[in-house]
mmCIF file of C-alpha atoms and ligand atoms in Angstrom:
data_model
loop_
_atom_site.group_PDB
_atom_site.id
_atom_site.type_symbol
_atom_site.label_atom_id
_atom_site.label_comp_id
_atom_site.label_asym_id
_atom_site.label_seq_id
_atom_site.Cartn_x
_atom_site.Cartn_y
_atom_site.Cartn_z
ATOM 1 C CA MET A 22 61.923 -41.083 56.308
ATOM 2 C CA THR A 23 61.319 -44.760 56.825
ATOM 3 C CA ASN A 24 60.535 -46.742 53.730
ATOM 4 C CA ALA A 25 57.408 -48.847 53.412
ATOM 5 C CA LYS A 26 59.308 -52.113 53.731
ATOM 6 C CA GLU A 27 60.790 -51.117 57.070
ATOM 7 C CA GLN A 28 57.379 -50.046 58.335
ATOM 8 C CA ALA A 29 55.810 -53.326 57.367
ATOM 9 C CA SER A 30 58.401 -55.254 59.374
ATOM 10 C CA GLY A 31 57.978 -53.430 62.677
ATOM 11 C CA MET A 32 55.196 -52.194 64.877
ATOM 12 C CA VAL A 33 54.051 -48.585 64.578
ATOM 13 C CA ALA A 34 51.657 -47.082 67.088
ATOM 14 C CA GLY A 35 49.745 -43.909 67.833
ATOM 15 C CA LEU A 36 49.116 -43.410 71.536
ATOM 16 C CA ASP A 37 46.568 -41.076 73.088
ATOM 17 C CA ILE A 38 47.609 -40.361 76.668
ATOM 18 C CA GLY A 39 44.316 -38.882 77.865
ATOM 19 C CA THR A 40 43.171 -37.787 81.298
ATOM 20 C CA SER A 41 40.204 -40.178 81.093
ATOM 21 C CA ARG A 42 41.373 -42.857 78.713
ATOM 22 C CA ILE A 43 44.541 -44.228 77.171
ATOM 23 C CA VAL A 44 44.045 -45.360 73.592
ATOM 24 C CA ALA A 45 46.470 -47.042 71.200
ATOM 25 C CA ALA A 46 46.082 -47.406 67.440
ATOM 26 C CA VAL A 47 48.559 -50.079 66.407
ATOM 27 C CA ARG A 48 49.673 -50.901 62.880
ATOM 28 C CA SER A 49 51.394 -54.223 62.475
ATOM 29 C CA GLY A 50 51.985 -55.270 58.891
ATOM 30 C CA GLU A 51 48.694 -54.611 57.118
ATOM 31 C CA SER A 52 46.421 -54.796 60.142
ATOM 32 C CA GLU A 53 45.357 -51.927 62.382
ATOM 33 C CA THR A 54 43.835 -52.374 65.835
ATOM 34 C CA VAL A 55 42.616 -49.901 68.449
ATOM 35 C CA ASN A 56 42.725 -50.674 72.189
ATOM 36 C CA ALA A 57 41.507 -48.446 74.988
ATOM 37 C CA GLN A 58 41.642 -48.536 78.777
ATOM 38 C CA LEU A 59 40.242 -46.208 81.397
ATOM 39 C CA ASN A 60 43.158 -44.194 82.799
ATOM 40 C CA ALA A 61 42.361 -45.229 86.358
ATOM 41 C CA PHE A 62 43.148 -47.813 89.022
ATOM 42 C CA VAL A 63 41.903 -49.187 92.323
ATOM 43 C CA ALA A 64 43.731 -51.091 95.100
ATOM 44 C CA LEU A 65 42.181 -54.282 96.561
ATOM 45 C CA PRO A 66 43.346 -56.410 99.482
ATOM 46 C CA HIS A 67 45.493 -59.255 98.186
ATOM 47 C CA SER A 68 44.115 -62.744 97.850
ATOM 48 C CA LYS A 69 45.350 -65.673 95.766
ATOM 49 C CA MET A 70 41.830 -66.296 94.514
ATOM 50 C CA THR A 71 41.286 -62.740 93.313
ATOM 51 C CA GLU A 72 44.641 -62.799 91.609
ATOM 52 C CA SER A 73 43.930 -65.979 89.688
ATOM 53 C CA SER A 74 40.458 -64.747 88.699
ATOM 54 C CA LEU A 75 42.017 -61.595 87.297
ATOM 55 C CA ASN A 76 44.613 -63.691 85.484
ATOM 56 C CA ARG A 77 41.948 -65.897 83.942
ATOM 57 C CA GLU A 78 39.986 -62.886 82.694
ATOM 58 C CA ASN A 79 43.119 -61.157 81.359
ATOM 59 C CA ILE A 80 42.407 -58.053 83.423
ATOM 60 C CA PRO A 81 45.430 -55.757 83.794
ATOM 61 C CA HIS A 82 46.651 -55.853 87.404
ATOM 62 C CA SER A 83 49.718 -56.174 89.601
ATOM 63 C CA ALA A 84 50.339 -57.459 93.107
ATOM 64 C CA ALA A 85 52.636 -55.909 95.730
ATOM 65 C CA ASP A 86 52.709 -55.098 99.455
ATOM 66 C CA GLY A 87 49.620 -57.130 100.297
ATOM 67 C CA GLN A 88 47.589 -55.360 97.636
ATOM 68 C CA ILE A 89 46.339 -56.014 94.164
ATOM 69 C CA ILE A 90 46.110 -53.011 91.898
ATOM 70 C CA VAL A 91 43.523 -53.321 89.135
ATOM 71 C CA TYR A 92 44.023 -50.975 86.201
ATOM 72 C CA GLY A 93 41.901 -49.681 83.401
ATOM 73 C CA ASN A 94 38.307 -50.442 82.405
ATOM 74 C CA GLU A 95 37.714 -52.991 85.141
ATOM 75 C CA SER A 96 38.813 -50.589 87.901
ATOM 76 C CA ALA A 97 35.580 -48.557 87.605
ATOM 77 C CA ARG A 98 33.365 -51.604 88.123
ATOM 78 C CA MET A 99 35.516 -52.866 91.011
ATOM 79 C CA ALA A 100 35.503 -49.466 92.706
ATOM 80 C CA ASP A 101 31.741 -49.227 92.309
ATOM 81 C CA LEU A 102 31.198 -52.698 93.808
ATOM 82 C CA LEU A 103 33.394 -51.815 96.781
ATOM 83 C CA GLY A 104 31.925 -48.329 97.222
ATOM 84 C CA ARG A 105 35.284 -46.680 96.588
ATOM 85 C CA GLU A 106 36.516 -43.940 94.300
ATOM 86 C CA ILE A 107 38.769 -44.845 91.405
ATOM 87 C CA ARG A 108 42.171 -43.177 91.478
ATOM 88 C CA ARG A 109 43.502 -41.397 88.424
ATOM 89 C CA PRO A 110 47.119 -40.987 87.357
ATOM 90 C CA MET A 111 46.368 -37.779 85.444
ATOM 91 C CA THR A 112 44.458 -34.571 85.964
ATOM 92 C CA ARG A 113 43.780 -31.703 83.532
ATOM 93 C CA GLY A 114 45.687 -33.271 80.686
ATOM 94 C CA VAL A 115 48.928 -34.074 82.535
ATOM 95 C CA LEU A 116 50.378 -36.481 85.111
ATOM 96 C CA ASN A 117 48.835 -35.864 88.521
ATOM 97 C CA PRO A 118 51.470 -34.802 91.074
ATOM 98 C CA GLN A 119 49.026 -35.755 93.894
ATOM 99 C CA GLU A 120 49.277 -39.418 92.870
ATOM 100 C CA PRO A 121 52.919 -40.329 93.507
ATOM 101 C CA GLU A 122 52.354 -43.925 92.429
ATOM 102 C CA SER A 123 50.949 -42.777 89.115
ATOM 103 C CA LEU A 124 54.073 -43.470 87.068
ATOM 104 C CA ALA A 125 54.026 -47.206 87.732
ATOM 105 C CA GLN A 126 50.274 -47.323 87.027
ATOM 106 C CA ILE A 127 50.469 -45.435 83.786
ATOM 107 C CA GLU A 128 53.314 -47.650 82.599
ATOM 108 C CA GLU A 129 51.099 -50.721 83.149
ATOM 109 C CA LEU A 130 48.243 -49.100 81.244
ATOM 110 C CA ILE A 131 50.431 -48.102 78.317
ATOM 111 C CA GLU A 132 51.797 -51.636 78.131
ATOM 112 C CA ALA A 133 48.250 -53.043 78.217
ATOM 113 C CA VAL A 134 46.959 -50.952 75.294
ATOM 114 C CA LEU A 135 50.087 -51.231 73.148
ATOM 115 C CA GLY A 136 50.254 -54.990 73.556
ATOM 116 C CA PRO A 137 53.430 -56.992 72.971
ATOM 117 C CA LYS A 138 56.154 -54.957 71.291
ATOM 118 C CA GLY A 139 57.559 -57.920 69.439
ATOM 119 C CA GLU A 140 60.977 -58.065 67.846
ATOM 120 C CA GLY A 141 62.399 -55.468 65.536
ATOM 121 C CA ALA A 142 61.948 -51.745 65.209
ATOM 122 C CA ALA A 143 58.959 -50.249 66.981
ATOM 123 C CA LYS A 144 57.861 -46.676 66.672
ATOM 124 C CA VAL A 145 55.419 -44.732 68.846
ATOM 125 C CA CYS A 146 53.951 -41.263 68.541
ATOM 126 C CA PHE A 147 52.043 -40.042 71.621
ATOM 127 C CA SER A 148 49.703 -37.083 72.100
ATOM 128 C CA VAL A 149 50.452 -34.129 74.365
ATOM 129 C CA PRO A 150 48.114 -31.270 75.269
ATOM 130 C CA ALA A 151 48.734 -27.695 74.168
ATOM 131 C CA PRO A 152 49.489 -25.046 76.794
ATOM 132 C CA PRO A 153 46.550 -22.868 77.887
ATOM 133 C CA LEU A 154 46.093 -19.541 76.099
ATOM 134 C CA GLY A 155 48.342 -16.870 77.524
ATOM 135 C CA GLY A 156 49.878 -19.188 80.099
ATOM 136 C CA ASP A 157 52.609 -21.731 80.008
ATOM 137 C CA ASP A 158 51.730 -24.709 82.123
ATOM 138 C CA ASN A 159 54.636 -26.973 82.782
ATOM 139 C CA LEU A 160 54.119 -29.550 80.099
ATOM 140 C CA THR A 161 57.817 -30.375 79.973
ATOM 141 C CA TYR A 162 57.712 -32.735 82.955
ATOM 142 C CA HIS A 163 54.703 -34.585 81.587
ATOM 143 C CA GLU A 164 56.121 -35.048 78.094
ATOM 144 C CA ALA A 165 59.605 -36.025 79.277
ATOM 145 C CA THR A 166 58.185 -38.560 81.743
ATOM 146 C CA ILE A 167 56.001 -40.265 79.127
ATOM 147 C CA ARG A 168 59.063 -40.448 76.854
ATOM 148 C CA GLN A 169 61.018 -42.038 79.696
ATOM 149 C CA ILE A 170 58.289 -44.624 80.303
ATOM 150 C CA LEU A 171 58.136 -45.556 76.616
ATOM 151 C CA GLY A 172 61.927 -45.836 76.627
ATOM 152 C CA GLU A 173 61.746 -48.215 79.592
ATOM 153 C CA LEU A 174 59.209 -50.309 77.692
ATOM 154 C CA GLY A 175 61.781 -50.695 74.922
ATOM 155 C CA TYR A 176 60.517 -48.177 72.378
ATOM 156 C CA GLU A 177 63.456 -46.372 70.833
ATOM 157 C CA ASP A 178 61.743 -44.252 68.233
ATOM 158 C CA VAL A 179 59.425 -42.058 70.301
ATOM 159 C CA ARG A 180 57.847 -38.784 69.230
ATOM 160 C CA ALA A 181 55.136 -36.475 70.542
ATOM 161 C CA VAL A 182 52.294 -34.814 68.639
ATOM 162 C CA ASN A 183 49.982 -32.030 69.766
ATOM 163 C CA GLU A 184 46.490 -33.436 70.419
ATOM 164 C CA GLY A 185 44.576 -30.919 68.256
ATOM 165 C CA VAL A 186 47.028 -31.500 65.407
ATOM 166 C CA ALA A 187 46.477 -35.268 65.736
ATOM 167 C CA VAL A 188 42.745 -34.628 65.224
ATOM 168 C CA ILE A 189 43.556 -32.807 61.980
ATOM 169 C CA TYR A 190 45.820 -35.676 60.820
ATOM 170 C CA SER A 191 43.059 -38.177 61.522
ATOM 171 C CA GLU A 192 40.101 -36.349 59.956
ATOM 172 C CA LEU A 193 41.197 -33.753 57.409
ATOM 173 C CA GLU A 194 43.030 -35.667 54.721
ATOM 174 C CA ASP A 195 40.385 -34.428 52.236
ATOM 175 C CA THR A 196 41.416 -30.772 52.721
ATOM 176 C CA ASN A 197 45.085 -31.653 52.653
ATOM 177 C CA TYR A 198 45.258 -31.251 56.449
ATOM 178 C CA THR A 199 44.040 -27.659 56.383
ATOM 179 C CA GLY A 200 41.509 -26.697 59.037
ATOM 180 C CA ILE A 201 40.790 -26.705 62.753
ATOM 181 C CA GLY A 202 40.844 -29.746 65.060
ATOM 182 C CA VAL A 203 39.097 -29.744 68.423
ATOM 183 C CA SER A 204 39.263 -32.521 71.029
ATOM 184 C CA CYS A 205 36.819 -32.231 73.934
ATOM 185 C CA GLY A 206 38.356 -34.537 76.532
ATOM 186 C CA GLY A 207 37.921 -35.284 80.199
ATOM 187 C CA GLY A 208 40.584 -32.928 81.527
ATOM 188 C CA LEU A 209 40.839 -30.311 78.797
ATOM 189 C CA CYS A 210 39.634 -29.167 75.433
ATOM 190 C CA ASN A 211 42.463 -29.009 72.907
ATOM 191 C CA VAL A 212 42.309 -26.868 69.788
ATOM 192 C CA ALA A 213 44.743 -26.613 66.870
ATOM 193 C CA MET A 214 44.772 -25.102 63.425
ATOM 194 C CA ALA A 215 46.944 -26.280 60.540
ATOM 195 C CA TYR A 216 47.619 -25.142 57.027
ATOM 196 C CA MET A 217 48.628 -28.007 54.732
ATOM 197 C CA SER A 218 49.586 -30.059 57.799
ATOM 198 C CA VAL A 219 51.755 -27.275 59.268
ATOM 199 C CA PRO A 220 50.480 -26.333 62.753
ATOM 200 C CA VAL A 221 49.842 -22.581 62.941
ATOM 201 C CA LEU A 222 48.268 -22.280 66.370
ATOM 202 C CA SER A 223 47.176 -24.442 69.278
ATOM 203 C CA PHE A 224 45.881 -23.996 72.801
ATOM 204 C CA SER A 225 43.929 -25.793 75.511
ATOM 205 C CA THR A 226 41.114 -24.731 77.820
ATOM 206 C CA ALA A 227 40.754 -26.079 81.356
ATOM 207 C CA LYS A 228 37.048 -26.869 81.073
ATOM 208 C CA GLY A 229 36.502 -30.461 79.945
ATOM 209 C CA GLY A 230 34.254 -33.351 80.950
ATOM 210 C CA ASP A 231 35.635 -33.505 84.503
ATOM 211 C CA PHE A 232 34.720 -29.842 84.984
ATOM 212 C CA ILE A 233 31.157 -30.529 83.785
ATOM 213 C CA ASP A 234 30.811 -33.540 86.109
ATOM 214 C CA ALA A 235 32.230 -31.811 89.190
ATOM 215 C CA SER A 236 30.267 -28.585 88.657
ATOM 216 C CA ALA A 237 26.939 -30.322 87.978
ATOM 217 C CA ALA A 238 27.534 -32.543 91.023
ATOM 218 C CA GLY A 239 28.234 -29.452 93.109
ATOM 219 C CA VAL A 240 24.929 -27.752 92.331
ATOM 220 C CA THR A 241 22.737 -30.873 92.486
ATOM 221 C CA GLY A 242 24.331 -32.644 95.448
ATOM 222 C CA GLU A 243 24.850 -35.781 93.347
ATOM 223 C CA LEU A 244 28.012 -37.884 93.347
ATOM 224 C CA VAL A 245 30.487 -36.908 90.619
ATOM 225 C CA ASN A 246 30.613 -40.439 89.236
ATOM 226 C CA ARG A 247 26.791 -40.611 89.064
ATOM 227 C CA VAL A 248 26.716 -37.366 87.110
ATOM 228 C CA ARG A 249 29.338 -38.712 84.714
ATOM 229 C CA LEU A 250 27.271 -41.845 84.067
ATOM 230 C CA ALA A 251 24.061 -39.812 83.647
ATOM 231 C CA LYS A 252 25.911 -37.613 81.153
ATOM 232 C CA GLU A 253 27.434 -40.477 79.144
ATOM 233 C CA GLU A 254 24.257 -42.551 79.048
ATOM 234 C CA ALA A 255 21.489 -40.001 78.600
ATOM 235 C CA PHE A 256 22.595 -36.432 77.995
ATOM 236 C CA HIS A 257 21.651 -34.659 74.764
ATOM 237 C CA PHE A 258 20.888 -31.087 73.776
ATOM 238 C CA ASN A 259 17.145 -30.580 73.498
ATOM 239 C CA GLY A 260 16.388 -27.193 74.994
ATOM 240 C CA HIS A 261 14.262 -28.200 77.979
ATOM 241 C CA TYR A 262 15.216 -30.522 80.814
ATOM 242 C CA ALA A 263 12.762 -32.020 83.277
ATOM 243 C CA ASP A 264 15.630 -33.708 85.115
ATOM 244 C CA LYS A 265 17.693 -31.466 87.415
ATOM 245 C CA VAL A 266 20.992 -33.265 86.776
ATOM 246 C CA GLN A 267 20.543 -33.133 82.984
ATOM 247 C CA GLN A 268 19.687 -29.437 83.215
ATOM 248 C CA ALA A 269 22.832 -28.726 85.270
ATOM 249 C CA ILE A 270 24.932 -30.710 82.791
ATOM 250 C CA SER A 271 23.571 -28.573 79.949
ATOM 251 C CA VAL A 272 24.606 -25.379 81.753
ATOM 252 C CA TYR A 273 28.222 -26.493 82.181
ATOM 253 C CA TYR A 274 28.340 -28.009 78.693
ATOM 254 C CA ASP A 275 27.491 -24.560 77.310
ATOM 255 C CA ASP A 276 30.192 -23.083 79.519
ATOM 256 C CA MET A 277 32.738 -25.546 78.063
ATOM 257 C CA ILE A 278 31.666 -24.727 74.484
ATOM 258 C CA GLN A 279 31.919 -20.984 75.175
ATOM 259 C CA SER A 280 35.473 -21.387 76.530
ATOM 260 C CA VAL A 281 36.553 -23.110 73.323
ATOM 261 C CA VAL A 282 34.850 -20.590 71.026
ATOM 262 C CA GLN A 283 36.125 -17.569 72.978
ATOM 263 C CA GLY A 284 39.567 -19.204 73.061
ATOM 264 C CA LEU A 285 39.511 -19.517 69.275
ATOM 265 C CA LYS A 286 38.539 -15.882 68.948
ATOM 266 C CA GLU A 287 41.283 -14.763 71.306
ATOM 267 C CA ALA A 288 43.845 -16.990 69.594
ATOM 268 C CA PHE A 289 43.020 -15.512 66.183
ATOM 269 C CA GLU A 290 43.190 -12.002 67.566
ATOM 270 C CA THR A 291 46.513 -12.440 69.347
ATOM 271 C CA THR A 292 48.381 -14.661 66.906
ATOM 272 C CA ARG A 293 50.282 -12.478 64.525
ATOM 273 C CA ASN A 294 50.601 -14.669 61.498
ATOM 274 C CA VAL A 295 47.181 -16.244 61.319
ATOM 275 C CA PRO A 296 47.265 -17.410 57.731
ATOM 276 C CA LYS A 297 45.005 -15.807 55.204
ATOM 277 C CA PHE A 298 43.606 -19.149 54.112
ATOM 278 C CA GLY A 299 41.881 -17.565 51.129
ATOM 279 C CA ARG A 300 38.997 -19.982 51.561
ATOM 280 C CA ALA A 301 36.712 -21.302 54.275
ATOM 281 C CA VAL A 302 38.160 -24.189 56.319
ATOM 282 C CA PRO A 303 36.451 -27.067 58.129
ATOM 283 C CA LEU A 304 36.387 -27.539 61.897
ATOM 284 C CA VAL A 305 36.335 -31.089 63.314
ATOM 285 C CA LEU A 306 34.936 -31.960 66.740
ATOM 286 C CA SER A 307 36.244 -35.054 68.523
ATOM 287 C CA GLY A 308 36.813 -36.505 71.996
ATOM 288 C CA GLY A 309 34.283 -38.102 74.351
ATOM 289 C CA GLY A 310 32.788 -34.673 75.044
ATOM 290 C CA ALA A 311 31.607 -34.422 71.427
ATOM 291 C CA MET A 312 29.429 -37.556 71.706
ATOM 292 C CA PRO A 313 26.048 -36.195 72.931
ATOM 293 C CA ARG A 314 23.346 -35.774 70.291
ATOM 294 C CA GLY A 315 23.070 -32.148 69.198
ATOM 295 C CA PHE A 316 26.624 -31.190 70.244
ATOM 296 C CA GLY A 317 27.717 -30.204 66.718
ATOM 297 C CA GLU A 318 24.710 -27.918 66.190
ATOM 298 C CA ARG A 319 25.196 -26.350 69.613
ATOM 299 C CA PHE A 320 28.858 -25.690 68.886
ATOM 300 C CA GLU A 321 28.083 -24.227 65.470
ATOM 301 C CA LYS A 322 25.524 -21.866 66.960
ATOM 302 C CA ALA A 323 28.002 -20.639 69.592
ATOM 303 C CA MET A 324 30.558 -20.041 66.841
ATOM 304 C CA GLN A 325 28.145 -18.037 64.715
ATOM 305 C CA GLY A 326 27.330 -15.899 67.733
ATOM 306 C CA ALA A 327 31.003 -15.148 68.392
ATOM 307 C CA GLY A 328 31.881 -13.770 64.945
ATOM 308 C CA LEU A 329 35.205 -15.496 64.327
ATOM 309 C CA PRO A 330 37.625 -13.760 61.970
ATOM 310 C CA VAL A 331 38.138 -16.958 59.939
ATOM 311 C CA ALA A 332 35.477 -18.396 57.612
ATOM 312 C CA ILE A 333 34.404 -21.932 58.560
ATOM 313 C CA SER A 334 33.133 -24.106 55.714
ATOM 314 C CA GLU A 335 31.551 -26.754 57.947
ATOM 315 C CA VAL A 336 31.532 -28.122 61.470
ATOM 316 C CA ARG A 337 31.884 -31.881 61.322
ATOM 317 C CA LEU A 338 31.971 -34.624 63.889
ATOM 318 C CA ALA A 339 34.948 -37.003 63.848
ATOM 319 C CA LYS A 340 34.155 -40.504 62.556
ATOM 320 C CA ASN A 341 34.914 -42.126 65.897
ATOM 321 C CA PRO A 342 35.365 -39.370 68.486
ATOM 322 C CA LEU A 343 36.929 -41.657 71.112
ATOM 323 C CA GLU A 344 39.642 -42.942 68.737
ATOM 324 C CA THR A 345 40.478 -39.785 66.785
ATOM 325 C CA THR A 346 43.580 -38.693 68.706
ATOM 326 C CA ALA A 347 45.174 -42.167 68.695
ATOM 327 C CA ARG A 348 44.473 -42.610 64.979
ATOM 328 C CA GLY A 349 45.931 -39.176 64.217
ATOM 329 C CA ALA A 350 49.040 -39.966 66.260
ATOM 330 C CA LEU A 351 49.400 -43.139 64.180
ATOM 331 C CA VAL A 352 49.150 -41.113 60.952
ATOM 332 C CA SER A 353 51.927 -38.922 62.330
ATOM 333 C CA ALA A 354 54.097 -41.929 63.267
ATOM 334 C CA LEU A 355 53.617 -43.502 59.848
ATOM 335 C CA SER A 356 54.465 -40.310 57.995
ATOM 336 C CA GLU A 357 57.958 -39.787 59.392
HETATM 337 N N1 LIG B 426 28.769 -40.916 75.266
HETATM 338 C C1 LIG B 426 29.272 -39.882 75.908
HETATM 339 N N2 LIG B 426 28.537 -38.766 76.103
HETATM 340 C C2 LIG B 426 29.041 -37.704 76.778
HETATM 341 N N3 LIG B 426 30.276 -37.663 77.276
HETATM 342 C C3 LIG B 426 31.043 -38.742 77.120
HETATM 343 C C4 LIG B 426 30.613 -39.900 76.435
HETATM 344 N N4 LIG B 426 31.614 -40.827 76.445
HETATM 345 C C5 LIG B 426 32.631 -40.248 77.110
HETATM 346 N N5 LIG B 426 32.297 -39.007 77.525
HETATM 347 C C6 LIG B 426 33.113 -38.051 78.293
HETATM 348 O O1 LIG B 426 34.248 -37.741 77.528
HETATM 349 C C7 LIG B 426 35.350 -37.474 78.392
HETATM 350 C C8 LIG B 426 36.509 -38.360 77.979
HETATM 351 O O2 LIG B 426 36.821 -38.072 76.653
HETATM 352 P P1 LIG B 426 38.232 -38.490 76.038
HETATM 353 O O3 LIG B 426 38.416 -39.950 76.180
HETATM 354 O O4 LIG B 426 38.296 -37.899 74.681
HETATM 355 O O5 LIG B 426 39.197 -37.715 77.052
HETATM 356 P P2 LIG B 426 40.766 -37.867 77.292
HETATM 357 O O6 LIG B 426 41.447 -37.860 75.988
HETATM 358 O O7 LIG B 426 41.025 -39.036 78.169
HETATM 359 O O8 LIG B 426 41.080 -36.531 78.121
HETATM 360 P P3 LIG B 426 42.037 -35.279 77.795
HETATM 361 O O9 LIG B 426 42.190 -35.202 76.308
HETATM 362 O O10 LIG B 426 41.323 -34.103 78.366
HETATM 363 O O11 LIG B 426 43.316 -35.553 78.507
HETATM 364 C C9 LIG B 426 34.867 -37.767 79.811
HETATM 365 O O12 LIG B 426 34.513 -36.559 80.434
HETATM 366 C C10 LIG B 426 33.650 -38.641 79.581
HETATM 367 O O13 LIG B 426 32.708 -38.515 80.629
HETATM 368 MG MG1 LIG B 427 42.138 -36.445 74.739
#
């Protein structure tokens, strides 16, 4: 246990290493800030002028081998202007083995969101996905590599927290960290259950926002990126869709929700020591996928239809769904 005085002197951070976005919640003294960057990059031909423009605008980038690599939020706009695809260091919740350069890129992005480490002790807790139900994906490589990167950046006190558990730490203080946390991300949906902050089960499902985008693009003939924008800017659950893309999005959204609800059911049925809570527990929805209007109601309806063996007191939406995991990781870092 670190005492309060020690904490106040150094930087403590919660880091959400997400497939779509990297988010840091940083506590320094009394102040807390949240920074996010798109977990993506694009390579441009090198020019002195471009480089100095990027410098002036404080846009994360690096120059090597006749190229400039632009990272994060600005990469999407640049790629769009140039008619190129953005490249992504991660896929389905973990580092993407198809992108060999991804380690250098992700290091830059982590540095950009964490900001200057400063002198003195610095502590970071980062999120990791849960394995899929019934399978064991190799999460070891991913977790060990992120640890290595943070070590190279000078962080000595580095820990990992399960993403669903981080959601519980961020949102369920009022039930003493008892309940279910769900994060609907780009690559995966992560689910965890805790009893008085002790994790009792967790799993991930492979259907996240990227699945919705790619599937809806497949059936409508639209570009994946267009579908993503149409989803983020205009999608909501309303029952009837005049627009073909919105209708396709709704189909795959329901598919994603069903995977999570059926996963919960299966997890309860196959986990031996599912605690007898003795009372109904809340379920929190977070992640970018939880943003569309009507998502909570839709999720609740699917849950009622499934007949879960655990009583749910309420389905609530996280206060800021895009920051929940990072904030929960910070709670975890501060508590040890
Ligand atoms: N306003 C919005 N409406 C609908 N979807 C959104 C919205 N904003 C973001 N998204 C979607 O949310 C997803 C990203 O969510 P989030 O940032 O929580 O994922 P992540 O943590 O990076 O991914 P993962 O946890 O799967 O590794 C993307 O699919 C994105 O399109
Ligand atoms: Mg996430």
